[in-house]
Amino acid sequence: MRIGLLTDGGYPYATGESRLWCDRLVRGLAQHEFDLFALSRTAEQEARGWVQLPLQVSRVRTAPLWTADEDTLGLHASRGLLSRLLSGGGARSYGRRERRRFTTHFTALATAVRTAGAIGGERGDAGGTAGLGNGGDGGRAAAAEDTRFTEGLYGLAELACEHGGLPAALRSETAVRILEAACRAPGAGRTVQAATVPDLLAFAAELDRVLRPLSLDWYDEEGLGAVDLCHATSGGAAALPGLLAKRFFGVPLLVTEHSVQLRSHYLAAAGTPRSAPVRALLANFHGRLAAEVYRQAALITPGNTHARRWQERCGAEPAKVRTVYPGMESGRFAALGENEGDGGPDTLVWVGRIEPAKDLVALLHAFAEVRGAEPGARLRIIGAAAQGPEGAGYLAHCRALAAQLFPDEAADAHAVGDNPVSFEDIGGAEVPDLAQAYAAGGIVVLSSVVEGFPISLVEAMFCGRATVSTDVGAVVEVIGGTGLVVPPRNPRALADACLALLRDPERRARLGAAARARALELFTVEQNLAAFRGIYLELTARAPVRRHAAPVNADGGPRPFATPPEAHVLGLWPEPDELLVPEPAERTPSWAGRGVCAGARGAGDGDA
């Protein structure tokens, strides 16, 4: 079958999220054909190029979310109309009918995002939960706002395809006035009511970026209309093309989230300089977008139960949610995992990206207590700082703290001093590869205060290492009783757990063996591929036949796949008038059946 793989800031680019997972998925399901529809986040990401793609990738279509440049965006409108839109004040360059349509649809969208949805940001810190558990009149009001949001979203999508895109219109004076009226109207949230004109301009600019997929040229019979299944590798912007493919062409949508996009937005918003009204508006928008993605998805596959709880809290139906753990390569850890040795028996190892969320400060304070009880203990911190000044500054702070807590020690007056804490990079002489990082000690420690799916813990489990972790994210679900778990931001508890394992080698060995067995059962690439192989068949088999020249079986009924292999062979398709093709379940816009967007016809079309 033909899969439309939708990505945001990842595959096929050489850097980004879920890059390795997507590559393993595409290479592992070689019996399918993949079309990639990728959104890039930065110019640097595009400059670094793509990974080498396997033969089953038939087409790649990309678009940036980081620029509004017409040529880079690849909008499908004719150059004449688009130049008028970009230079003539946005929505004012539309004809009268188009201006009325934009005003109607954008007003509906703005009215919906002035209040929180199933989960929203009314508190102003993008972390509120206003709207949860509404019943009676509150539930009906929430449903009405959801309807307004979807009508506005899909109405803008149709307008974008027919008349040359939305970016200029979303940045126009008309759009800002509509937002201002919505925020001042009765019923708007308290934080939103305080929005100033600069706040509204900032929100409109961010909305322009997030809604940019609506203005792409992917929505025709040569693009997303030609695939059997859309697989979005995250929510948010990556899922928007899948929503439109489902609405315009009836293509089923599968959504995979290893970390919930809405949660990531909330965490990122807290560290931005945006004002409280802008954060609240963005939280409301992303909350309603997530709810619509979950409503329209045929199946949602979170990477862990922690992500699943977030999805269900945001409106996903439990019956449509199926946990599929991300597959990881276990082969490179096999030799170490099958070795009965436990590395340095008195050495603790931390492996990962050095950043504030990993809370190495708490780990260093905990190790100070460990060192006081076990003078021979050592701590090896292996990894590089996160990109940017924040990561480099945090690494420097941790080095300074380690030097303060653990002055260089010497056995006598003639020996060279040595520090029990070391900071090392993978690829050096002592740690040439990742497996050797875990081989460096007998206990692997995770001290994070924020974590999604703890990849480093799974790698340690593949290596047969006992672990001590903080209770964040999906840690307890991954460990499953094969390691010790303590509360976050508690150096005393972390130290006590490490000491318990340092003093009991037999328990360490038992936990390491159990951890390896659990990882091999649940977290391998093979189990991940087997799960998605079955999901692809399941979703495509129950999707209605969408093509007019639909193939039939011996009984005269439609075959179970929208595009079976015979579709690629000439001469096997009956004539369209020989078949009774069921009507599509959802309304198809007038332009969809023509295979091209009406906006490409010419600059003068549509002016009234």
XYZ file of C-alpha atoms in Angstrom:
608
model
C 0.000 0.000 0.000
C 0.989 3.648 -0.296
C 1.688 5.477 2.971
C 1.854 9.249 3.312
C 4.350 9.826 6.159
C 3.878 13.284 7.707
C 6.763 14.729 9.745
C 7.538 18.017 11.480
C 11.181 18.889 12.060
C 12.479 15.350 11.564
C 12.756 12.725 8.824
C 14.125 12.892 6.134
C 16.360 15.656 7.489
C 19.673 14.615 9.031
C 18.736 16.246 12.346
C 15.489 16.468 14.272
C 12.954 14.551 16.313
C 11.930 10.945 15.567
C 14.444 10.799 12.716
C 15.872 7.391 13.635
C 12.466 5.923 14.424
C 11.008 7.026 11.078
C 14.008 5.646 9.177
C 13.680 2.271 10.893
C 9.956 2.211 10.175
C 10.377 2.939 6.463
C 13.244 0.495 6.024
C 11.552 -2.198 8.094
C 8.273 -2.103 6.149
C 9.847 -2.524 2.733
C 6.685 -4.063 1.269
C 4.980 -0.644 1.344
C 5.558 2.492 -0.695
C 6.159 5.714 1.229
C 5.535 9.312 0.196
C 7.185 11.757 2.607
C 5.555 15.098 3.421
C 8.044 16.903 5.659
C 7.975 20.267 7.443
C 11.333 21.782 8.418
C 11.826 24.057 11.419
C 15.051 25.944 10.740
C 17.276 27.006 7.865
C 20.147 25.153 9.541
C 18.170 21.909 9.470
C 17.566 22.251 5.739
C 21.220 23.144 5.126
C 22.356 19.883 6.723
C 20.440 17.907 4.116
C 18.688 14.548 4.232
C 19.621 11.106 5.358
C 20.045 8.520 2.637
C 16.556 7.307 1.745
C 15.661 3.683 0.916
C 14.143 2.673 -2.411
C 10.628 2.347 -0.987
C 10.467 6.144 -0.596
C 8.908 7.148 -3.892
C 8.409 10.898 -3.379
C 9.503 13.621 -0.970
C 7.706 16.939 -0.647
C 8.997 19.499 1.858
C 7.999 22.916 3.187
C 9.473 25.175 5.873
C 7.720 26.482 8.950
C 10.446 29.043 9.569
C 9.985 31.501 6.684
C 7.170 33.247 4.866
C 9.152 33.588 1.636
C 6.938 32.778 -1.327
C 9.459 30.787 -3.351
C 10.545 28.721 -0.342
C 7.028 27.980 0.803
C 6.120 26.488 -2.557
C 2.550 27.772 -2.436
C 0.332 26.454 -5.160
C -1.191 29.785 -6.189
C -0.218 31.473 -9.417
C 2.604 33.984 -9.012
C 0.389 36.869 -10.103
C -2.235 36.343 -7.406
C 0.289 35.491 -4.701
C 2.367 38.601 -5.334
C -0.800 40.665 -4.993
C -1.596 38.934 -1.696
C 1.868 39.489 -0.288
C 2.191 43.111 -1.362
C -1.352 44.387 -1.247
C -2.316 44.038 2.405
C -3.397 40.428 2.692
C -7.122 39.793 2.729
C -7.854 43.128 1.040
C -6.453 41.699 -2.217
C -9.196 39.097 -2.294
C -12.393 39.687 -4.196
C -15.498 40.607 -2.224
C -16.667 37.021 -1.918
C -13.244 35.823 -0.764
C -13.008 38.639 1.793
C -16.392 37.665 3.189
C -15.360 34.024 3.355
C -12.087 34.818 5.113
C -13.862 37.060 7.613
C -16.499 34.406 8.349
C -14.050 31.537 8.812
C -11.393 33.476 10.715
C -14.045 34.933 13.016
C -15.213 31.416 13.849
C -11.637 30.341 14.589
C -10.901 33.431 16.701
C -14.126 33.037 18.655
C -13.252 29.428 19.462
C -9.709 30.127 20.697
C -10.668 32.974 23.024
C -11.624 30.325 25.605
C -9.972 27.090 26.712
C -11.104 23.794 25.235
C -10.829 20.319 26.745
C -7.527 21.395 28.225
C -6.340 24.949 27.953
C -4.215 27.810 29.151
C -6.638 30.206 30.867
C -4.260 30.683 33.798
C -1.909 32.513 31.457
C 1.024 30.190 32.098
C -0.007 27.721 29.415
C -0.628 25.144 32.067
C -4.246 25.652 33.040
C -6.929 23.038 32.884
C -10.002 25.196 32.449
C -12.825 23.398 30.761
C -12.069 19.923 32.060
C -15.032 17.881 33.093
C -17.691 20.234 31.765
C -21.178 18.835 31.889
C -24.677 20.081 31.069
C -24.673 23.615 29.674
C -20.896 23.775 29.978
C -20.509 20.651 27.861
C -22.857 21.992 25.202
C -20.994 25.295 25.136
C -17.688 23.464 24.731
C -19.141 21.415 21.871
C -20.345 24.605 20.195
C -16.862 26.115 20.442
C -15.351 22.938 18.985
C -17.771 23.204 16.061
C -16.794 26.834 15.492
C -13.123 25.880 15.539
C -13.485 23.107 12.981
C -15.705 25.190 10.701
C -13.174 27.994 10.797
C -10.177 25.696 10.288
C -11.582 23.760 7.339
C -13.141 26.868 5.818
C -9.743 28.579 5.820
C -8.194 25.452 4.306
C -10.629 25.488 1.364
C -10.083 29.203 0.864
C -6.307 28.720 0.917
C -6.401 26.049 -1.766
C -8.822 27.877 -4.021
C -7.302 31.339 -3.777
C -3.591 31.196 -3.239
C -2.817 30.560 0.410
C -3.321 32.337 3.720
C -0.064 33.798 5.113
C -0.691 37.394 4.007
C -4.326 37.256 5.087
C -3.432 35.940 8.544
C -1.019 38.838 9.013
C -3.437 41.471 7.733
C -5.149 44.292 9.582
C -8.448 42.492 9.041
C -7.193 39.455 10.959
C -5.947 41.556 13.879
C -9.253 43.439 14.101
C -11.149 40.129 14.170
C -8.898 38.851 16.958
C -9.374 42.054 18.923
C -13.155 41.861 18.634
C -13.148 38.212 19.753
C -10.954 38.955 22.796
C -13.122 41.901 23.859
C -16.445 40.094 23.414
C -18.369 38.651 26.390
C -17.325 35.098 27.197
C -13.616 35.535 26.511
C -11.229 34.323 29.189
C -9.954 36.856 31.698
C -6.352 36.592 30.547
C -7.328 36.857 26.886
C -9.398 39.984 27.539
C -6.220 41.765 28.626
C -4.549 41.248 25.231
C -3.039 44.391 23.698
C -2.480 45.088 20.000
C 1.171 43.897 20.199
C -0.124 40.697 21.827
C -2.580 40.177 18.987
C 0.128 40.813 16.376
C 2.384 38.248 18.075
C -0.426 35.686 18.183
C -1.317 36.314 14.521
C 2.329 35.783 13.514
C 2.484 32.476 15.395
C -0.881 31.411 13.963
C 0.478 32.157 10.497
C 3.378 29.800 11.163
C 1.320 26.962 12.630
C -1.348 27.144 9.903
C 1.155 27.350 7.061
C 0.453 23.704 6.025
C -3.018 24.845 4.923
C -1.385 26.863 2.129
C 0.736 24.091 0.610
C 0.177 22.344 -2.707
C -0.121 18.861 -1.216
C -3.909 18.508 -1.467
C -4.704 17.025 -4.868
C -4.924 13.644 -6.535
C -1.179 13.710 -7.159
C -0.367 14.426 -3.519
C -2.125 13.307 -0.363
C -5.180 12.295 -2.370
C -3.121 9.461 -3.871
C -2.129 7.702 -0.636
C -3.970 4.910 1.130
C -3.095 6.028 4.658
C -1.681 9.173 6.272
C 0.680 8.473 9.164
C 1.471 11.619 11.176
C 4.551 11.139 13.330
C 3.406 13.825 15.781
C 0.419 16.016 16.508
C 0.233 19.740 15.821
C 1.460 21.043 12.479
C 2.493 17.581 11.222
C -1.069 16.287 11.596
C -2.725 19.235 9.807
C -2.094 17.821 6.299
C -3.549 14.526 7.510
C -6.710 16.290 8.707
C -7.184 17.884 5.294
C -6.460 14.637 3.431
C -9.157 12.932 5.494
C -11.683 15.700 4.952
C -11.064 16.271 1.243
C -10.286 12.713 0.085
C -11.388 10.374 2.886
C -7.826 9.151 3.574
C -7.650 7.511 7.047
C -5.325 9.179 9.540
C -2.958 7.430 11.963
C -1.282 9.609 14.615
C 1.837 8.510 16.499
C 3.095 10.603 19.411
C 6.091 9.492 21.420
C 5.806 12.740 23.360
C 2.475 14.568 23.248
C 2.781 17.702 21.125
C 0.403 19.665 23.345
C 2.422 18.847 26.471
C 5.612 19.863 24.674
C 3.984 23.193 23.778
C 3.031 23.820 27.411
C 6.556 23.038 28.638
C 8.176 25.216 25.969
C 5.779 28.132 26.502
C 6.789 28.539 30.147
C 10.319 29.473 29.107
C 9.447 32.033 26.413
C 9.250 35.832 26.778
C 5.685 35.911 25.435
C 3.056 37.743 27.440
C 0.334 35.948 29.392
C -2.444 36.727 26.835
C -0.346 35.371 23.952
C 0.457 32.193 25.899
C -3.212 31.752 26.766
C -4.372 32.211 23.147
C -1.742 29.792 21.852
C -2.597 27.241 24.539
C -6.291 27.468 23.635
C -5.520 27.071 19.927
C -3.192 24.097 20.388
C -5.643 22.462 22.779
C -8.493 22.662 20.257
C -6.234 21.542 17.411
C -5.122 18.506 19.432
C -8.738 17.624 20.223
C -9.680 17.793 16.524
C -6.692 15.651 15.522
C -7.687 13.017 18.072
C -11.340 13.122 16.947
C -10.497 12.580 13.286
C -7.729 10.005 13.731
C -8.698 6.440 12.941
C -6.140 5.283 15.504
C -3.729 6.995 17.910
C -0.523 5.234 18.926
C 1.229 6.855 21.907
C 4.743 5.685 22.702
C 3.924 5.036 26.343
C 1.115 5.118 28.897
C 2.215 8.520 30.182
C 1.573 9.976 26.702
C -1.683 8.024 26.478
C -3.014 9.666 29.647
C -2.307 13.081 28.177
C -4.057 12.184 24.926
C -7.162 10.887 26.677
C -7.238 13.974 28.872
C -7.172 16.088 25.710
C -10.196 14.323 24.224
C -8.915 11.126 22.586
C -11.399 8.245 22.774
C -9.836 5.396 24.786
C -11.073 2.880 22.213
C -8.969 4.588 19.522
C -5.751 4.718 21.568
C -3.240 1.865 21.360
C 0.174 2.055 23.044
C 3.077 1.073 20.776
C 6.507 1.411 22.350
C 9.195 2.972 20.114
C 11.545 0.304 18.827
C 15.242 0.590 19.604
C 18.271 -1.235 18.228
C 19.357 -3.886 20.716
C 22.078 -5.539 18.655
C 24.875 -3.126 19.551
C 24.280 -3.824 23.244
C 24.068 -7.605 22.881
C 27.684 -8.418 23.755
C 27.584 -6.265 26.871
C 24.151 -7.495 27.932
C 25.181 -11.138 27.702
C 28.391 -10.519 29.648
C 28.114 -11.544 33.289
C 30.386 -8.708 34.429
C 28.843 -5.539 35.846
C 31.453 -2.957 34.866
C 33.013 -0.946 37.634
C 31.221 -2.271 40.731
C 31.757 1.001 42.613
C 30.992 3.306 39.671
C 27.769 5.162 38.938
C 27.134 6.177 35.298
C 24.892 8.886 33.910
C 24.403 8.993 30.101
C 22.494 11.590 28.122
C 22.251 15.181 26.909
C 23.364 17.677 29.546
C 20.619 20.258 30.152
C 18.694 21.665 33.144
C 15.826 19.167 32.810
C 18.270 16.336 33.635
C 18.947 17.890 37.083
C 22.617 16.938 37.334
C 22.868 19.353 40.253
C 20.712 17.009 42.352
C 22.790 14.054 41.135
C 26.038 15.724 42.245
C 24.607 16.504 45.678
C 23.360 12.918 45.972
C 26.786 11.600 45.025
C 28.306 13.725 47.762
C 26.318 11.657 50.262
C 27.221 8.427 48.467
C 30.880 9.386 48.592
C 30.656 10.072 52.295
C 29.337 6.553 52.938
C 31.415 4.760 50.289
C 34.748 6.592 49.800
C 35.702 4.423 46.836
C 32.643 5.298 44.752
C 32.995 7.182 41.454
C 30.566 9.036 39.171
C 31.032 9.235 35.394
C 28.830 11.753 33.551
C 28.923 10.859 29.855
C 27.357 13.056 27.209
C 27.458 16.416 25.462
C 25.759 19.659 26.389
C 22.487 20.525 24.693
C 22.827 22.904 21.758
C 22.768 26.598 22.494
C 24.113 28.831 25.245
C 21.807 27.350 27.887
C 23.284 23.867 27.496
C 26.882 25.140 27.544
C 26.179 27.315 30.572
C 24.577 24.431 32.460
C 27.551 22.155 31.751
C 29.935 24.819 33.029
C 27.837 25.211 36.175
C 27.869 21.443 36.803
C 31.646 21.272 36.332
C 32.122 24.113 38.805
C 29.827 22.456 41.340
C 31.669 19.139 41.007
C 34.994 20.882 41.577
C 33.561 22.566 44.679
C 31.986 19.436 46.160
C 34.881 17.091 45.318
C 38.319 18.731 45.420
C 41.022 16.657 43.769
C 42.126 13.928 46.151
C 45.570 12.325 46.422
C 46.619 9.188 48.274
C 49.786 10.857 49.621
C 51.946 13.926 49.220
C 53.670 12.585 46.119
C 50.606 11.331 44.198
C 48.644 13.257 41.600
C 45.211 14.369 42.748
C 42.135 12.775 41.219
C 38.488 13.856 41.163
C 35.855 11.131 41.710
C 33.532 12.872 39.232
C 34.407 12.931 35.534
C 32.681 14.585 32.547
C 33.268 12.676 29.309
C 32.098 12.648 25.691
C 31.187 9.565 23.699
C 33.756 8.994 20.979
C 36.857 9.590 23.071
C 39.582 7.125 23.934
C 37.922 5.858 27.129
C 34.334 5.854 25.802
C 34.553 5.054 22.079
C 30.875 4.200 21.629
C 27.523 4.167 23.417
C 27.784 0.570 24.605
C 31.101 1.360 26.290
C 29.420 4.234 28.127
C 27.083 1.808 29.861
C 29.921 -0.657 30.382
C 31.766 1.984 32.411
C 29.850 1.294 35.616
C 27.687 -1.149 37.493
C 24.731 1.194 38.114
C 23.090 3.606 35.651
C 21.431 6.672 37.183
C 18.702 8.950 35.777
C 18.024 12.124 37.789
C 15.631 14.027 35.483
C 12.825 16.311 36.611
C 11.160 16.188 33.163
C 11.228 13.144 30.904
C 9.112 11.640 28.184
C 10.181 8.161 27.091
C 13.548 7.532 28.830
C 15.709 6.208 26.006
C 18.861 6.030 28.120
C 17.098 3.742 30.606
C 16.074 1.334 27.852
C 19.647 1.262 26.553
C 20.896 0.524 30.074
C 18.346 -2.292 30.326
C 19.570 -3.777 27.031
C 23.035 -3.766 28.617
C 21.803 -5.677 31.666
C 22.514 -2.805 34.059
C 20.699 -2.127 37.322
C 19.198 1.372 37.374
C 18.230 4.096 39.829
C 15.749 6.627 38.372
C 13.483 9.485 39.335
C 9.731 9.009 39.035
C 9.011 11.232 36.016
C 7.373 10.682 32.632
C 7.241 7.048 31.563
C 10.071 5.879 33.854
C 7.977 3.589 36.069
C 6.251 2.090 33.032
C 9.582 1.352 31.337
C 11.341 -0.003 34.425
C 8.425 -2.182 35.469
C 9.961 -3.286 38.785
C 13.437 -4.042 37.391
C 15.096 -0.985 38.967
C 14.819 1.431 41.881
C 12.686 4.574 41.511
C 12.802 7.636 43.783
C 11.017 11.019 43.818
C 12.552 13.783 41.660
C 14.492 16.658 43.276
C 15.334 14.478 46.283
C 19.129 13.976 46.531
C 18.840 12.055 49.824
C 16.487 9.445 48.335
C 18.662 9.182 45.228
C 21.760 8.621 47.355
C 20.062 5.974 49.507
C 18.945 3.990 46.445
C 22.424 4.126 44.899
C 24.018 2.968 48.165
C 21.553 0.078 48.436
C 22.696 -1.282 45.055
C 26.378 -0.506 45.545
C 26.350 -2.649 48.731
C 24.391 -5.580 47.243
C 26.050 -7.019 44.097
C 23.691 -10.019 43.960
C 20.613 -7.773 43.889
C 22.330 -5.647 41.260
C 22.847 -8.700 39.062
C 19.246 -9.907 39.484
C 17.792 -6.514 38.579
C 20.105 -6.174 35.568
C 19.095 -9.569 34.188
C 15.400 -8.845 34.686
C 15.789 -5.437 33.054
C 17.444 -6.925 29.960
C 14.706 -9.540 29.594
C 12.004 -6.863 29.855
C 13.691 -4.598 27.293
C 14.096 -7.430 24.778
C 10.416 -8.297 25.156
C 8.936 -4.798 24.826
C 11.302 -2.260 23.299
C 12.962 -3.764 20.220
C 12.656 -2.579 16.625
C 11.115 -5.916 15.705
C 8.124 -5.542 18.033
C 7.580 -1.977 16.836
C 7.595 -2.988 13.172
C 5.272 -5.927 13.827
C 2.798 -3.593 15.539
C 2.717 -1.049 12.696
C 2.636 -3.750 10.039
C -0.623 -4.973 11.551
C -1.988 -1.446 12.120
C -1.419 -0.433 8.493
C -3.303 -3.485 7.264
C -6.092 -3.000 9.792
C -6.747 0.655 8.999
C -6.500 0.295 5.238
C -8.659 -2.823 5.179
C -11.558 -1.089 6.897
C -11.277 2.163 4.914
C -13.885 2.661 2.170
C -12.850 2.415 -1.471
C -12.248 5.973 -2.628
C -11.387 5.673 -6.313
C -13.997 5.903 -9.023
C -12.328 3.052 -10.865
C -12.612 0.791 -7.865
C -11.480 -2.832 -8.211
C -13.995 -5.562 -7.470
C -13.630 -9.076 -6.193
C -15.275 -12.231 -7.557
C -18.578 -11.371 -5.836
C -18.739 -7.913 -7.337
C -17.967 -6.121 -4.041
C -15.098 -3.703 -3.504
C -11.716 -5.073 -2.577
C -10.554 -4.179 0.919
C -7.757 -1.752 -0.016
C -8.196 1.729 -1.449
C -5.267 1.151 -3.816
C -4.450 -2.544 -4.214
C -1.324 -3.659 -6.082
C -3.376 -4.139 -9.263
C -3.861 -0.363 -9.396
C -0.359 -0.047 -10.790
C -1.024 -2.479 -13.664
C -2.725 -1.255 -16.822
C -5.846 -2.954 -18.128
C -7.211 -4.502 -14.922
C -9.689 -1.781 -13.919
C -13.380 -1.839 -14.955
C -14.878 1.297 -16.422
C -16.275 3.733 -13.814
C -19.859 3.450 -15.094
C -19.768 -0.323 -14.582
C -19.478 0.097 -10.833
C -21.614 1.511 -8.067
C -19.236 3.569 -5.988
C -20.464 4.624 -2.529
C -20.619 8.330 -1.775
C -17.762 9.613 0.397
C -18.536 9.855 4.079
C -17.637 13.557 4.263
C -18.249 16.504 2.007
C -15.635 16.948 -0.715
C -14.993 20.517 -1.872
C -15.659 21.345 -5.481
C -11.998 21.748 -6.343
C -10.861 18.387 -4.966
C -12.247 16.320 -7.791
C -10.390 18.335 -10.415
C -7.009 17.171 -9.147
C -5.603 20.723 -8.984
C -6.358 23.717 -6.825
C -8.590 26.328 -8.330
C -6.233 29.023 -7.117
C -3.777 27.994 -9.848
C -6.120 29.036 -12.651
C -5.171 32.685 -12.780
C -4.947 35.906 -10.890
C -8.287 37.271 -11.988
C -10.464 34.284 -11.108
C -12.718 34.728 -8.125
C -12.700 38.547 -8.065
C -16.189 39.886 -7.745
